[in-house]
Amino acid sequence: MDIRLQAVTGVISPETAEAKIREIYPSVARAGGIASLGKALTRTILLAPLAWLVMSVAYFGKLLPLFMTRYTLTNRRLMIRKGWAGTPSREIPLAQIDDVRLAAGSRDDFFRSADLEIVNQGRVALTLHGVPDPESFRHAILQACTAWVPGKAKSLPFIAASAGK
């Protein structure tokens, strides 16, 4: 991408090229059984080291080439990418995202994560499991939709600068 084609450095329109906005790796909470076992063992003093060992499998497993999973938000789409090459296994264009909500009962204070549900036409089109700092990623998705999808921007009333006296 030639930097001279960008009106603002780092800002690329979806028509020109796809640009990564944000990418995150799911937390250990994505592996439900391992996460539950790890939390239970962590509550005991003697078995806490065993919990760390059990949860490290899920924690470091997300970096292994065969099991690697990440959630990627671009100026065109939201994807679940898998493997070392990051091939999209599931995706949804930003234009099809109507809302993003936290799944009921999925918030986990221990892992500071939750599941995000991507809503299209009143139904859940995509679920992102174990999203760390879910509220932040939720807002990033909604802001990307507002910024890059024509017609999604909310029109606010014009307030003249002289009206602020």
Coordinates of C-alpha atoms in Angstrom, one line a residue:
M1 CA 0.0 0.0 0.0
D2 CA 1.5 3.3 -1.1
I3 CA 1.3 5.8 1.8
R4 CA 0.7 8.6 -0.8
L5 CA -2.7 7.1 -1.5
Q6 CA -3.9 7.7 2.1
A7 CA -5.6 11.0 2.9
V8 CA -4.8 10.4 6.6
T9 CA -1.8 8.3 7.5
G10 CA -3.0 4.9 8.8
V11 CA -6.6 5.3 7.6
I12 CA -7.4 3.2 4.6
S13 CA -10.9 3.1 3.0
P14 CA -12.4 -0.3 2.5
E15 CA -12.6 0.3 -1.2
T16 CA -8.8 0.7 -1.4
A17 CA -7.7 -2.1 0.8
E18 CA -8.6 -4.2 3.9
A19 CA -6.9 -2.9 7.0
K20 CA -6.7 -4.5 10.4
I21 CA -8.3 -2.4 13.1
R22 CA -7.9 -4.8 16.1
E23 CA -6.9 -8.4 16.8
I24 CA -7.3 -10.2 20.1
Y25 CA -6.7 -13.8 21.3
P26 CA -9.5 -15.5 23.3
S27 CA -8.9 -16.0 27.0
V28 CA -8.6 -19.4 28.8
A29 CA -12.4 -19.0 29.5
R30 CA -12.9 -20.1 25.9
A31 CA -12.0 -23.6 27.0
G32 CA -15.0 -24.2 29.3
G33 CA -14.0 -27.4 31.1
I34 CA -10.3 -26.4 31.6
A35 CA -11.4 -23.0 32.8
S36 CA -13.8 -24.4 35.3
L37 CA -11.4 -26.9 36.6
G38 CA -8.6 -24.3 36.9
K39 CA -10.9 -21.9 38.8
A40 CA -11.9 -24.7 41.2
L41 CA -8.3 -25.8 41.9
T42 CA -7.2 -22.2 42.3
R43 CA -9.5 -21.7 45.3
T44 CA -7.3 -24.2 47.3
I45 CA -3.8 -23.4 48.4
L46 CA -2.3 -26.8 47.8
L47 CA -3.8 -27.4 44.3
A48 CA -3.3 -23.9 42.9
P49 CA 0.0 -24.9 41.2
L50 CA -1.8 -27.8 39.5
A51 CA -4.5 -25.3 38.4
W52 CA -1.8 -23.1 36.8
L53 CA -0.4 -26.1 35.0
V54 CA -3.8 -27.2 33.7
M55 CA -4.8 -23.7 32.6
S56 CA -1.4 -23.2 30.9
V57 CA -2.3 -25.8 28.4
A58 CA -5.2 -23.7 27.2
Y59 CA -3.3 -20.4 27.7
F60 CA -0.3 -21.4 25.6
G61 CA -2.3 -23.6 23.3
K62 CA -3.8 -20.5 21.7
L63 CA -0.3 -19.8 20.3
L64 CA 0.4 -23.3 18.9
P65 CA 0.1 -23.4 15.1
L66 CA -2.6 -26.1 14.9
F67 CA -4.8 -24.6 17.7
M68 CA -4.2 -20.9 17.3
T69 CA -7.4 -18.8 17.3
R70 CA -7.8 -15.1 17.1
Y71 CA -10.6 -12.6 16.5
T72 CA -9.8 -10.0 13.9
L73 CA -11.7 -6.8 13.2
T74 CA -10.9 -5.0 9.9
N75 CA -12.4 -2.1 8.0
R76 CA -14.5 -4.6 6.0
R77 CA -15.4 -7.6 8.3
L78 CA -15.1 -9.4 11.6
M79 CA -13.4 -12.8 11.5
I80 CA -12.5 -15.8 13.6
R81 CA -9.1 -16.8 12.2
K82 CA -7.5 -20.1 12.9
G83 CA -4.1 -21.7 12.4
W84 CA -0.7 -20.2 11.9
A85 CA -1.6 -18.6 8.6
G86 CA -4.8 -17.1 10.1
T87 CA -7.3 -18.4 7.6
P88 CA -10.8 -17.2 8.4
S89 CA -13.0 -20.0 9.6
R90 CA -16.0 -17.7 10.2
E91 CA -16.6 -14.1 9.2
I92 CA -19.3 -11.5 8.9
P93 CA -19.1 -8.3 6.9
L94 CA -19.5 -5.1 8.9
A95 CA -22.5 -4.1 6.8
Q96 CA -24.4 -7.1 8.2
I97 CA -23.8 -6.3 11.9
D98 CA -26.8 -4.8 13.5
D99 CA -25.7 -5.1 17.1
V100 CA -23.1 -6.6 19.4
R101 CA -24.1 -7.8 22.8
L102 CA -22.6 -9.7 25.7
A103 CA -24.1 -13.2 26.0
A104 CA -26.3 -13.6 29.1
G105 CA -24.4 -15.3 31.9
S106 CA -21.1 -15.4 30.1
R107 CA -19.2 -12.7 32.0
D108 CA -16.4 -14.3 34.0
D109 CA -14.7 -12.0 36.5
F110 CA -11.9 -14.5 37.2
F111 CA -10.7 -14.4 33.6
R112 CA -12.1 -10.9 32.9
S113 CA -13.8 -12.1 29.8
A114 CA -17.2 -12.8 28.3
D115 CA -18.8 -14.1 25.1
L116 CA -19.9 -11.6 22.4
E117 CA -22.9 -12.2 20.2
I118 CA -22.9 -10.6 16.8
V119 CA -26.6 -9.9 15.8
N120 CA -27.8 -9.7 12.2
Q121 CA -31.6 -9.3 11.5
G122 CA -32.6 -10.2 15.0
R123 CA -30.6 -13.4 15.3
V124 CA -27.1 -14.3 16.5
A125 CA -25.0 -14.7 13.4
L126 CA -21.6 -15.2 15.1
T127 CA -20.4 -15.8 18.7
L128 CA -17.0 -14.9 19.9
H129 CA -16.2 -17.0 23.0
G130 CA -13.9 -15.9 25.9
V131 CA -13.3 -12.3 24.6
P132 CA -10.9 -10.6 27.0
D133 CA -12.1 -7.0 27.9
P134 CA -15.3 -7.7 26.1
E135 CA -16.8 -4.2 26.5
S136 CA -13.8 -2.6 24.8
F137 CA -13.9 -5.0 21.8
R138 CA -17.7 -4.6 21.6
H139 CA -17.3 -0.8 21.2
A140 CA -14.5 -1.3 18.7
I141 CA -16.8 -3.4 16.5
L142 CA -19.7 -1.0 16.8
Q143 CA -17.5 2.0 16.0
A144 CA -16.0 0.3 13.0
C145 CA -19.5 -0.3 11.7
T146 CA -20.4 3.3 12.3
A147 CA -17.2 4.6 10.6
W148 CA -16.9 2.3 7.6
V149 CA -20.4 1.2 6.6
P150 CA -22.4 3.7 4.5
G151 CA -25.7 4.6 6.2
K152 CA -24.8 3.2 9.6
A153 CA -23.6 6.6 11.0
K154 CA -26.0 8.1 13.4
S155 CA -26.9 11.6 12.4
L156 CA -26.7 14.1 15.2
P157 CA -28.2 17.6 15.1
F158 CA -25.9 20.4 14.0
I159 CA -24.9 22.7 16.8
A160 CA -23.2 25.9 15.7
A161 CA -20.1 27.0 17.5
S162 CA -21.7 30.3 18.3
A163 CA -24.5 28.5 20.1
G164 CA -22.2 27.5 23.0
K165 CA -22.2 31.0 24.6

